[in-house]
C-alpha cells in the first residue's frame, strides 16, 4: 500500500460527449446508477436476468448462485449451453450471418475476411477433426499458435466439443510449454510450423518438439500442425498431423455439445507469488455472459462497429476480447498477426485507417512506445493518418500514466473518443472497473468505477473498509459470474491466493493496491502488492525468474528479482545475482549477464529476460536470513538507502549491487 498516494488529484475531467450519451446502451450516469441499484437490491435476480437475456441456453438454469461451497462459487449451475453456439450458431438466420466476423491482416499486410457463416463452417469442420482424433468432452488441449483465424477456430472448436483449451502464448519457451502440458494433462497440442513476426519466420513446432522431448508428457497423444508458411518442419509419425490431413473429408456441420454452465471452458496459466504458474480455470456460462455483456457495456458495440483488440490470444485479453466476446456480440473484428513496429511504427494507425476501425483496444506500453516512435519520426505520427472512424478507445493490462492518456486522447482519439481504462485480471475473466463510454466522466490515469454488479472495495490488511482517499488493498466483496473457479489441480492454492483467512476468507483479493478519490470515489490502481511484476502489461512472478536463474546451477549460487519503474514498459525486471565463482566486473560481467538473460529466455520466454543484472558477493539479508527485498527495490530504482542497514553482515555489498553494468 505504500506506493499509493493517499488522495487523488483530479485536475482534469472529461465528460462523455452528448452524442456518446445519446447513442450509448448505458446512457448517462443515471442509467449506470440504476443498474447498480438493481444489483444491490436483488443481486441474484440481476444476474439471472442478464444471463437469460444474453445467452442461449439449451437447458435453462433454475439456480443462479450457489455459495454453499464458498469460495468455490457456482453460477447458473444446472443450466446447459455451448460457448461456440453462443458465438456462432446464434447468428445464423439473422442479418449477422453474412457479416464479416474476422478481418485478418497478416504480418506482410495480406488481408483475409471470413463471415460468421463461413467461420461456423470452419469451426464445425475442425471440431469434427478433433473428434476424429479421439478428442472428447473434458479433455484438455494445448493451443500454441500465432495470431490467426486458425487460432480462433481451434479455440472455438474445442469449446464446441466440450474440450477444455489452454492457450500458451507463442513467446513462451519449450520448458514453459512442457510444464503446462503436464500440469493440464493435455491429450493434444495444436500448433503451427512457424509464426511470422516483423518479417521473420520463427519456429513454433520445433519448440513443441523440444518441450515434449523434456519428458513427462504421458497424456499427450496428438500434435496438430497448421502450416502457416511453406517451410517444412519435423513431424513424428503417428503423433503429428497437419491441419490439411485431419480436415480432409470432414463435414462442415457439427452439433455443438451442450455442457453444464460450470464446465471448464479453458485453463489459462498466469504468474503468481510462487515459482509455479497458476492454471486459472474458467467456466462456460458465467465467463461467456461477461464476455458478451462487457462488449455491450464497455465497448457499446453496435452492428456497424469494427472492433480491434490488439492482444494476443495467448493472454486473457485475447480470450475474452478476441476469441469469445466480439463473436458473442456479433461484431466485425480485426485480428493482426504481426507487431506494431513492422514495417514501421505507423502500422497500428495505418491499419485503423485501412479497416475503418471504430473501437480500438490496446495496452499502455504499446501507446508509450508509439509515442516515442512518433516523436522521433513525424511520418509515423497518428496525425498523418485518417483516424476519424474511431469512436471509442480502450486500454488494458497496466496503469496508464496521465501523459500517455492525454496523447492517446488527443492524437489518436482526436479529442472526441472516450477512453475506457479497463482494470481486470486473468482471474476476473472480463472487465471489472472501467468507465462506460456514454456515461462516466473520465479522469486520466483512473479506471473510474466498477461495472454494475461488481462489488469492488478498498480495505486495510485486516479486511476493514477504508474511507475514500485512503490507499489500501483492492478486493471484490461478492462473487461474480466470470470469476476464476479454481486453480487447476490445486484448490488449496486457489483458496489461499484469493480468499486468504487474514481478510476473513470472504473477500476476493485481487493482489493490487488501490485508492479511491475523495470526491468521486474513482479507483486508481497502484500496482501489485505481491511478488508479481507487470512488464509491458505481461504478468511475471519474481519467484519464477529467480527459480529460472538459480536453475543455472553451474554458474548461479543465489538470485533475487525485483521490479523497478520503467518509462516505457511500466516495470522492468532487475535481478541481483551471486555467482558460484568470484564476482565478475567489466566486459566479463556484461558477457555473463547476457548468458543469464538468454538462459531466462530459454527457461520461461524472452518476455521474462531481466533488463538489469547486478552482481554481488552476497545479497543483503536480515539476521534470520531473509533477503531484504525492499532494500533491493531501492537499489534497483537508484534511490539513496535510507533504511536501517546495521544488521547487514557486509554493508559493502550495497555498493557492489548498485553498480550498473
Ligand atoms: O496489476 C493489475 C494490472 O494487471 C494485473 C492483471 O494482469 P493479467 O492477469 O495478466 O491481466 C491483464 C489483462 C486484463 C492486475 O492485477 N492491470 C490490468 N489492467 C489494469 C491494470 N493496472 C492498472 N490499470 C489497468 N487498467
XYZ file of C-alpha atoms and ligand atoms in Angstrom:
687
model
C 0.000 0.000 0.000
C 2.986 2.199 0.447
C 3.096 3.157 -3.201
C -0.336 4.773 -3.205
C -0.752 8.458 -2.719
C -3.497 8.905 -0.220
C -5.530 11.486 -2.064
C -6.092 11.623 -5.795
C -5.827 14.895 -7.543
C -8.495 15.154 -10.183
C -7.438 18.175 -12.097
C -8.941 17.184 -15.417
C -12.293 15.572 -16.002
C -13.582 14.622 -19.446
C -17.353 14.169 -19.555
C -18.739 11.971 -22.346
C -19.966 13.916 -25.358
C -23.691 14.477 -25.774
C -23.540 12.299 -28.853
C -21.903 9.428 -26.913
C -24.508 9.685 -24.169
C -27.360 9.771 -26.660
C -26.277 6.708 -28.585
C -24.985 4.510 -25.746
C -26.712 1.465 -24.292
C -25.924 2.666 -20.793
C -26.785 6.278 -21.353
C -25.682 8.706 -18.663
C -24.803 8.153 -15.014
C -28.481 7.742 -14.080
C -28.633 4.614 -16.228
C -25.391 3.328 -14.686
C -26.675 4.027 -11.185
C -29.979 2.342 -11.948
C -28.161 -0.873 -12.913
C -26.001 -0.673 -9.773
C -29.135 -0.231 -7.682
C -30.764 -3.213 -9.333
C -27.701 -5.339 -8.471
C -27.618 -4.026 -4.897
C -31.294 -4.675 -4.269
C -31.573 -8.112 -5.850
C -28.095 -9.451 -6.599
C -29.159 -12.861 -7.874
C -32.172 -11.520 -9.745
C -29.937 -9.029 -11.530
C -27.516 -11.687 -12.737
C -30.285 -14.130 -13.622
C -31.968 -11.526 -15.788
C -28.748 -10.755 -17.628
C -27.894 -14.437 -18.121
C -31.336 -15.115 -19.585
C -31.258 -12.072 -21.852
C -27.720 -12.522 -23.162
C -27.085 -16.233 -23.593
C -28.780 -19.042 -25.474
C -29.363 -21.904 -23.032
C -30.134 -25.410 -24.274
C -31.365 -26.129 -20.747
C -32.405 -23.097 -18.724
C -30.894 -22.707 -15.262
C -33.089 -22.615 -12.186
C -30.388 -21.732 -9.635
C -28.423 -18.524 -10.066
C -25.684 -18.567 -7.435
C -24.642 -21.367 -5.133
C -22.495 -20.137 -2.265
C -22.678 -23.315 -0.207
C -19.157 -24.394 -1.181
C -17.645 -20.889 -0.930
C -15.141 -19.742 -2.029
C -15.844 -22.285 -4.784
C -18.828 -20.390 -6.127
C -21.142 -21.831 -8.768
C -23.236 -19.840 -11.201
C -26.248 -20.996 -13.228
C -25.092 -24.480 -12.251
C -28.000 -26.587 -13.544
C -28.187 -24.729 -16.859
C -26.662 -26.105 -20.071
C -25.260 -24.314 -23.092
C -22.432 -24.335 -25.593
C -19.985 -21.457 -25.904
C -19.381 -21.896 -29.629
C -23.134 -21.998 -30.333
C -23.431 -18.728 -28.407
C -20.732 -17.156 -30.575
C -21.659 -18.562 -33.982
C -24.836 -20.619 -34.421
C -26.985 -17.964 -32.781
C -26.229 -15.549 -35.641
C -27.383 -17.954 -38.334
C -30.683 -16.862 -39.779
C -30.081 -13.281 -38.658
C -28.602 -10.405 -40.692
C -25.282 -11.140 -38.938
C -24.752 -14.473 -40.693
C -23.261 -12.924 -43.826
C -21.450 -10.188 -41.986
C -17.659 -10.278 -41.732
C -16.718 -11.844 -38.407
C -12.942 -11.537 -38.790
C -10.753 -9.298 -40.928
C -7.353 -10.921 -40.631
C -4.279 -8.900 -41.529
C -1.116 -10.938 -41.864
C 2.353 -9.760 -40.940
C 3.003 -8.928 -44.608
C -0.242 -6.939 -44.925
C -2.290 -9.573 -46.780
C -5.940 -9.426 -45.728
C -8.381 -12.343 -45.384
C -12.037 -11.992 -44.446
C -14.343 -14.592 -43.039
C -18.084 -14.225 -42.490
C -19.975 -15.599 -39.499
C -21.436 -18.355 -41.666
C -18.019 -19.321 -43.027
C -16.487 -19.230 -39.567
C -19.180 -21.556 -38.260
C -18.375 -23.960 -41.124
C -14.658 -23.864 -40.348
C -15.121 -24.296 -36.603
C -17.512 -27.198 -37.170
C -15.146 -28.907 -39.579
C -12.249 -28.515 -37.170
C -14.422 -29.780 -34.300
C -15.145 -32.901 -36.358
C -11.414 -33.310 -36.997
C -10.724 -33.113 -33.246
C -13.357 -35.757 -32.584
C -11.862 -37.977 -35.278
C -8.555 -37.788 -33.384
C -10.328 -39.177 -30.327
C -10.504 -35.834 -28.529
C -13.656 -35.585 -26.462
C -15.560 -33.563 -23.886
C -13.482 -32.881 -20.785
C -10.119 -33.489 -22.498
C -7.508 -30.725 -22.263
C -5.941 -29.342 -25.420
C -2.942 -27.012 -25.513
C -3.038 -24.349 -28.248
C 0.306 -22.785 -29.202
C -0.296 -20.854 -32.403
C 0.279 -17.422 -33.917
C -2.461 -14.780 -34.056
C -4.620 -16.190 -36.828
C -8.122 -17.156 -37.847
C -6.931 -20.734 -37.268
C -6.177 -19.907 -33.608
C -9.728 -18.673 -33.016
C -11.100 -21.652 -34.947
C -9.097 -24.034 -32.723
C -10.381 -22.413 -29.512
C -13.971 -22.345 -30.727
C -13.741 -25.947 -31.976
C -12.577 -27.119 -28.539
C -15.485 -25.253 -26.975
C -17.840 -26.824 -29.499
C -16.992 -30.383 -28.442
C -16.624 -29.538 -24.747
C -12.829 -29.931 -24.657
C -11.044 -27.506 -22.318
C -8.384 -25.459 -24.079
C -5.276 -23.970 -22.623
C -3.666 -21.430 -24.909
C 0.041 -20.815 -24.393
C 1.423 -17.531 -25.728
C 3.756 -18.122 -28.686
C 6.584 -16.323 -26.871
C 6.810 -18.914 -24.092
C 9.678 -21.393 -24.037
C 9.784 -25.163 -24.556
C 10.148 -25.622 -20.809
C 7.069 -23.459 -20.077
C 5.132 -25.467 -22.650
C 6.304 -28.762 -21.160
C 5.156 -27.706 -17.672
C 1.744 -26.661 -18.962
C 1.194 -29.864 -20.958
C 1.988 -31.874 -17.823
C 0.004 -29.728 -15.384
C -3.096 -29.706 -17.603
C -2.732 -33.403 -18.522
C -3.246 -32.398 -22.152
C -4.104 -35.042 -24.758
C -3.242 -32.850 -27.732
C -1.235 -29.821 -28.767
C -2.427 -27.611 -31.609
C 0.423 -25.608 -33.084
C 1.863 -24.148 -36.300
C 5.083 -24.911 -38.108
C 6.240 -21.296 -37.847
C 4.958 -17.861 -36.958
C 5.615 -14.666 -38.903
C 6.537 -11.622 -36.846
C 8.136 -8.485 -38.170
C 9.064 -10.148 -41.470
C 10.801 -13.021 -39.707
C 9.823 -16.654 -39.714
C 10.062 -18.021 -36.176
C 9.675 -21.665 -35.185
C 6.781 -22.936 -33.084
C 6.611 -26.657 -33.890
C 10.311 -27.118 -33.097
C 9.659 -25.628 -29.646
C 6.742 -28.011 -29.139
C 9.015 -30.926 -30.068
C 11.653 -29.712 -27.632
C 9.040 -29.288 -24.891
C 7.663 -32.795 -25.391
C 11.189 -34.243 -25.504
C 11.806 -32.881 -21.984
C 9.624 -35.742 -20.807
C 6.634 -36.294 -18.587
C 4.001 -35.552 -21.254
C 2.489 -39.019 -20.886
C -1.088 -37.967 -21.558
C -0.206 -36.399 -24.907
C -1.216 -38.371 -27.988
C -1.629 -35.942 -30.851
C 0.057 -32.848 -32.265
C -1.871 -30.974 -34.958
C 0.135 -28.602 -37.117
C -1.111 -25.574 -39.031
C 1.296 -24.987 -41.921
C 1.488 -21.211 -41.668
C 4.438 -20.983 -44.066
C 5.667 -23.286 -46.839
C 8.740 -24.267 -44.805
C 8.680 -27.876 -43.644
C 9.092 -28.866 -40.013
C 9.914 -32.130 -38.254
C 6.917 -34.454 -37.971
C 6.795 -37.513 -35.698
C 4.925 -40.314 -37.455
C 1.757 -41.443 -35.688
C 1.711 -38.411 -33.370
C 1.921 -35.356 -35.625
C -0.555 -34.456 -38.369
C -1.091 -31.349 -40.449
C -4.385 -29.460 -40.422
C -4.878 -30.401 -44.084
C -4.573 -34.101 -43.259
C -7.036 -34.078 -40.382
C -9.564 -31.773 -42.050
C -9.679 -33.906 -45.187
C -13.185 -35.235 -45.727
C -14.596 -33.784 -42.504
C -18.092 -32.309 -42.866
C -18.592 -28.653 -42.052
C -21.504 -29.311 -39.761
C -21.076 -30.403 -36.173
C -23.688 -30.398 -33.449
C -22.457 -28.308 -30.518
C -22.082 -30.349 -27.333
C -24.238 -28.904 -24.554
C -22.236 -28.644 -21.346
C -23.108 -27.606 -17.820
C -22.643 -23.898 -17.089
C -19.759 -24.725 -14.739
C -17.945 -26.917 -17.288
C -14.358 -25.611 -17.640
C -14.184 -23.705 -20.916
C -10.478 -23.065 -20.527
C -7.450 -23.029 -18.294
C -5.067 -20.122 -18.694
C -1.730 -20.107 -16.912
C -0.603 -16.934 -15.227
C 2.121 -15.948 -12.798
C 1.627 -15.870 -9.073
C 3.706 -15.333 -5.973
C 5.458 -18.692 -6.114
C 7.613 -20.177 -8.850
C 4.876 -22.321 -10.367
C 2.387 -20.640 -12.723
C -1.272 -20.975 -11.781
C -3.741 -22.666 -14.121
C -6.679 -20.271 -13.846
C -9.830 -22.276 -14.551
C -12.817 -20.518 -16.091
C -16.398 -21.692 -16.504
C -18.581 -21.742 -19.619
C -21.800 -19.915 -18.643
C -20.593 -17.186 -16.298
C -17.490 -16.455 -18.356
C -19.350 -16.154 -21.623
C -22.053 -13.995 -20.102
C -19.478 -11.429 -19.033
C -17.535 -11.633 -22.324
C -20.717 -10.744 -24.205
C -22.032 -8.202 -21.737
C -18.814 -6.220 -21.387
C -18.632 -5.951 -25.188
C -22.061 -4.310 -24.958
C -21.399 -2.204 -21.873
C -17.754 -1.155 -22.031
C -17.374 -1.002 -25.795
C -21.023 -0.262 -26.515
C -20.697 -2.456 -29.603
C -23.079 -1.644 -32.456
C -23.753 -3.674 -35.632
C -21.749 -1.182 -37.699
C -18.632 -1.251 -35.488
C -15.226 -2.556 -36.497
C -13.593 -3.681 -33.273
C -9.857 -4.206 -32.851
C -8.280 -5.606 -29.726
C -4.532 -5.908 -30.282
C -3.946 -8.536 -27.562
C -2.617 -11.970 -28.420
C -4.974 -14.922 -27.898
C -2.305 -16.288 -25.526
C -3.425 -13.786 -22.876
C -6.775 -13.356 -21.142
C -7.483 -10.179 -23.126
C -7.192 -12.188 -26.335
C -9.536 -14.827 -24.941
C -12.322 -12.505 -23.845
C -11.974 -9.713 -26.402
C -10.792 -11.665 -29.484
C -11.841 -15.321 -29.299
C -15.194 -15.030 -27.492
C -16.590 -11.560 -26.720
C -16.629 -9.998 -30.216
C -18.192 -13.152 -31.715
C -20.799 -13.447 -28.962
C -21.645 -9.800 -29.646
C -21.852 -10.370 -33.426
C -19.173 -7.762 -34.128
C -16.756 -7.442 -37.018
C -13.245 -7.599 -35.615
C -9.713 -7.137 -36.870
C -7.107 -9.750 -35.975
C -3.483 -8.833 -36.581
C -0.668 -11.322 -36.910
C 2.312 -9.013 -36.677
C 3.944 -6.469 -34.411
C 3.180 -2.739 -34.024
C 6.575 -1.627 -35.304
C 6.706 -3.502 -38.615
C 7.186 -2.370 -41.319
C 7.042 0.883 -39.351
C 5.702 2.148 -36.035
C 2.799 3.623 -38.020
C 1.324 0.146 -38.542
C -1.494 0.479 -35.990
C -2.601 3.848 -37.376
C -2.349 2.588 -40.924
C -4.499 -0.427 -40.063
C -7.101 1.688 -38.253
C -7.341 3.844 -41.389
C -7.423 0.886 -43.775
C -10.053 -1.157 -41.922
C -12.013 1.844 -40.627
C -11.691 0.638 -37.062
C -14.241 2.218 -34.737
C -13.311 0.719 -31.347
C -9.623 0.267 -30.606
C -8.277 -1.537 -27.529
C -4.580 -1.772 -26.688
C -2.014 -1.664 -23.859
C -0.411 1.451 -22.341
C 3.042 0.048 -23.173
C 2.143 -0.039 -26.864
C 0.895 3.551 -26.646
C 4.070 4.702 -24.888
C 6.339 3.025 -27.415
C 4.353 4.522 -30.312
C 4.548 7.976 -28.702
C 8.307 7.601 -28.562
C 8.455 6.424 -32.166
C 6.185 9.260 -33.381
C 8.321 11.832 -31.595
C 11.363 10.531 -33.445
C 9.765 10.348 -36.899
C 6.860 12.569 -37.829
C 5.976 10.346 -40.821
C 4.563 7.774 -38.423
C 2.724 10.267 -36.250
C -1.000 9.397 -35.991
C -1.755 12.881 -37.380
C -0.559 11.549 -40.760
C -3.394 9.007 -40.871
C -7.143 9.313 -41.162
C -8.362 8.057 -37.796
C -11.788 9.670 -37.979
C -13.511 6.259 -37.998
C -12.594 5.812 -34.313
C -15.295 6.379 -31.725
C -14.068 4.589 -28.578
C -10.542 3.895 -27.310
C -9.559 1.430 -24.619
C -6.532 0.441 -22.577
C -5.766 -2.635 -20.527
C -3.136 -4.505 -18.573
C -1.298 -1.864 -16.579
C -1.794 1.593 -15.222
C -1.760 4.275 -17.903
C 0.194 7.378 -16.965
C -1.782 10.605 -17.462
C 0.715 11.852 -20.120
C 0.179 8.767 -22.292
C -3.589 9.023 -21.667
C -3.596 12.652 -22.891
C -1.580 11.787 -26.006
C -3.934 8.875 -26.818
C -6.914 11.169 -26.274
C -5.544 13.983 -28.400
C -3.620 12.350 -31.217
C -5.446 9.048 -31.655
C -8.924 9.902 -30.435
C -8.963 13.405 -31.922
C -10.247 14.664 -28.544
C -13.573 13.105 -29.427
C -13.329 9.468 -28.314
C -13.970 8.379 -24.733
C -11.103 6.311 -23.294
C -12.085 3.230 -21.327
C -9.220 2.356 -18.965
C -10.265 -1.182 -18.071
C -8.976 -2.769 -14.871
C -9.282 -6.513 -14.686
C -7.214 -9.713 -14.473
C -6.804 -13.213 -15.873
C -8.800 -14.344 -12.852
C -11.721 -11.956 -13.332
C -12.494 -13.146 -16.878
C -13.567 -9.701 -18.074
C -13.652 -6.007 -17.225
C -14.299 -5.110 -13.589
C -13.583 -1.425 -13.090
C -13.898 0.789 -16.142
C -15.574 3.910 -17.442
C -18.642 3.454 -19.635
C -18.290 5.436 -22.856
C -21.722 7.044 -22.740
C -21.912 7.636 -19.018
C -18.730 8.034 -16.987
C -16.766 11.279 -16.927
C -13.156 10.121 -17.292
C -10.045 11.226 -15.433
C -6.628 10.432 -16.948
C -4.968 7.549 -15.102
C -8.107 6.353 -13.317
C -10.154 3.288 -14.215
C -13.065 5.125 -12.520
C -15.932 2.928 -11.239
C -16.856 -0.761 -11.012
C -19.293 -2.198 -13.533
C -22.817 -2.802 -12.190
C -22.855 -5.957 -10.060
C -19.124 -5.818 -9.326
C -18.693 -5.090 -5.622
C -15.178 -3.639 -5.619
C -13.845 -2.003 -2.457
C -10.671 -0.845 -0.738
C -9.825 -2.412 2.609
C -6.927 -2.497 5.051
C -4.737 -5.518 5.904
C -7.489 -6.971 8.061
C -10.269 -6.576 5.529
C -11.798 -3.459 7.082
C -13.310 -0.875 4.709
C -11.258 2.259 4.221
C -12.672 5.712 3.525
C -12.275 7.311 0.121
C -8.926 8.993 -0.110
C -7.044 6.241 1.756
C -4.809 3.806 -0.070
C -5.416 0.114 0.603
C -5.966 -3.333 -0.839
C -8.368 -3.868 -3.721
C -10.950 -6.573 -3.041
C -14.230 -7.754 -4.568
C -16.831 -8.345 -1.903
C -19.233 -10.620 -3.723
C -18.646 -13.325 -6.318
C -19.386 -12.531 -9.963
C -20.240 -14.889 -12.839
C -16.946 -14.724 -14.805
C -14.658 -15.208 -11.823
C -11.936 -17.852 -11.631
C -13.412 -21.133 -10.384
C -10.245 -22.719 -9.047
C -6.585 -23.238 -9.839
C -6.447 -26.320 -11.989
C -5.457 -29.242 -9.789
C -4.753 -27.059 -6.758
C -7.916 -25.908 -4.944
C -5.968 -25.158 -1.761
C -3.778 -22.680 -3.597
C -6.907 -21.058 -5.030
C -8.292 -20.534 -1.527
C -5.020 -19.291 -0.086
C -4.309 -16.929 -3.001
C -7.721 -15.337 -3.475
C -9.667 -15.793 -0.241
C -6.965 -15.541 2.440
C -8.063 -16.053 6.063
C -6.338 -12.791 7.081
C -9.095 -10.920 5.247
C -11.805 -13.109 6.737
C -11.974 -15.617 3.842
C -14.905 -13.917 2.103
C -13.206 -11.141 0.130
C -11.639 -11.805 -3.259
C -8.086 -10.478 -3.017
C -7.069 -9.012 -6.362
C -3.409 -8.561 -5.443
C -3.389 -4.863 -6.357
C -3.027 -1.787 -4.227
C -5.537 0.950 -4.998
C -7.134 4.118 -3.729
C -10.461 5.832 -4.368
C -10.578 9.541 -4.941
C -12.020 11.596 -2.121
C -14.572 13.374 -4.317
C -15.885 10.951 -6.926
C -14.832 7.640 -5.391
C -12.899 6.843 -8.551
C -10.431 3.959 -8.369
C -6.785 4.339 -9.186
C -4.641 1.224 -9.291
C -1.246 1.444 -7.651
C 0.401 -1.825 -8.653
C 0.777 -5.290 -7.217
C 1.099 -5.977 -3.518
C 2.547 -9.439 -4.087
C 5.653 -10.703 -5.839
C 4.156 -10.255 -9.273
C 5.636 -7.821 -11.788
C 3.863 -6.158 -14.661
C 6.259 -5.667 -17.547
C 4.639 -4.232 -20.684
C 1.299 -5.452 -19.350
C 2.657 -9.007 -19.028
C 2.473 -10.670 -15.671
C 5.675 -12.205 -14.358
C 6.427 -13.764 -10.994
C 9.675 -12.648 -9.354
C 9.984 -16.154 -7.868
C 9.563 -17.692 -11.294
C 12.505 -15.671 -12.623
C 14.567 -16.388 -9.506
C 13.938 -20.133 -9.919
C 14.978 -19.875 -13.556
C 18.218 -18.091 -12.616
C 19.240 -20.500 -9.844
C 18.490 -23.451 -12.095
C 21.663 -22.481 -13.943
C 23.485 -24.493 -11.333
C 26.954 -24.344 -12.893
C 27.047 -20.579 -12.503
C 24.470 -19.137 -10.109
C 24.557 -19.537 -6.330
C 21.746 -17.193 -5.399
C 19.416 -14.713 -7.069
C 16.800 -12.160 -6.068
C 14.487 -10.462 -8.538
C 12.598 -7.213 -8.016
C 10.810 -4.735 -10.254
C 11.715 -1.136 -10.841
C 9.733 1.585 -12.602
C 10.423 1.929 -16.316
C 9.201 4.771 -18.519
C 8.374 2.512 -21.430
C 7.430 -0.895 -20.032
C 5.838 0.286 -16.766
C 8.051 -2.008 -14.741
C 11.362 -3.650 -15.585
C 12.905 -6.827 -14.226
C 16.013 -6.272 -12.119
C 17.997 -9.326 -10.964
C 20.631 -9.402 -8.229
C 22.886 -12.394 -8.666
C 25.565 -14.087 -6.607
C 27.716 -16.380 -8.712
C 29.424 -19.580 -7.646
C 32.672 -18.016 -8.772
C 34.131 -14.629 -7.887
C 32.146 -11.503 -8.697
C 32.745 -10.508 -12.341
C 33.366 -6.930 -13.448
C 33.682 -5.018 -16.748
C 33.195 -6.888 -20.026
C 33.153 -10.222 -18.320
C 30.188 -9.137 -16.174
C 28.358 -7.984 -19.307
C 29.005 -11.265 -21.037
C 27.800 -13.351 -18.086
C 24.738 -11.098 -17.738
C 23.890 -11.825 -21.363
C 24.338 -15.514 -20.832
C 21.917 -15.328 -17.893
C 19.380 -13.309 -19.880
C 19.397 -15.908 -22.624
C 19.062 -18.626 -20.025
C 15.914 -16.979 -18.597
C 14.531 -16.599 -22.133
C 15.035 -20.314 -22.636
C 13.557 -21.272 -19.283
C 10.484 -19.010 -19.369
C 10.413 -16.898 -22.532
C 12.015 -13.705 -23.861
C 9.438 -11.529 -22.029
C 10.984 -12.563 -18.697
C 14.556 -11.515 -19.560
C 15.926 -9.245 -16.807
C 16.648 -5.754 -18.073
C 19.218 -5.107 -15.319
C 21.520 -7.689 -13.815
C 23.754 -6.733 -10.893
C 26.399 -8.960 -9.376
C 27.366 -9.068 -5.706
C 29.487 -11.223 -3.414
C 26.355 -11.636 -1.382
C 22.730 -10.475 -1.043
C 21.526 -8.208 1.761
C 19.751 -10.345 4.358
C 18.157 -9.918 7.753
C 19.605 -11.778 10.770
C 17.085 -14.556 10.172
C 18.394 -14.949 6.627
C 15.536 -13.276 4.726
C 16.524 -11.314 1.651
C 15.833 -7.604 2.220
C 13.772 -7.069 -0.905
C 12.704 -3.575 -0.001
C 16.349 -2.600 0.078
C 16.900 -4.245 -3.294
C 13.942 -2.345 -4.740
C 15.513 0.925 -3.584
C 18.860 -0.054 -5.107
C 17.148 -1.034 -8.366
C 15.479 2.379 -8.512
C 18.799 4.074 -7.854
C 17.473 5.612 -4.632
C 19.631 6.627 -1.704
C 19.431 3.979 1.007
C 17.554 5.328 3.987
C 16.634 2.008 5.584
C 18.457 0.667 8.614
C 21.321 -1.452 7.303
C 23.019 -2.084 10.630
C 22.040 -5.755 10.582
C 23.832 -6.380 7.313
C 26.785 -8.689 7.540
C 28.635 -6.928 4.812
C 27.335 -3.411 4.077
C 29.909 -3.035 1.306
C 27.799 -5.269 -0.932
C 25.250 -2.458 -1.261
C 27.793 -0.527 -3.260
C 28.514 -3.568 -5.411
C 24.824 -4.156 -6.091
C 24.245 -0.523 -7.013
C 26.867 -0.771 -9.735
C 25.307 -0.810 -13.194
C 26.862 -2.946 -15.916
O -1.991 -5.189 -11.637
C -3.152 -5.195 -12.424
C -2.785 -4.964 -13.877
O -2.635 -6.246 -14.443
C -2.919 -7.260 -13.473
C -3.591 -8.421 -14.126
O -2.738 -8.971 -15.076
P -3.251 -10.127 -16.034
O -3.887 -11.196 -15.233
O -2.112 -10.524 -16.884
O -4.374 -9.467 -16.895
C -4.067 -8.393 -17.720
C -5.197 -8.096 -18.649
C -6.513 -7.963 -18.017
C -3.772 -6.579 -12.455
O -3.753 -7.234 -11.216
N -3.823 -4.224 -14.601
C -4.693 -4.715 -15.504
N -5.446 -3.716 -16.027
C -5.066 -2.576 -15.420
C -4.031 -2.898 -14.509
N -3.465 -1.961 -13.734
C -3.901 -0.692 -13.848
N -4.861 -0.319 -14.707
C -5.479 -1.212 -15.515
N -6.415 -0.807 -16.371
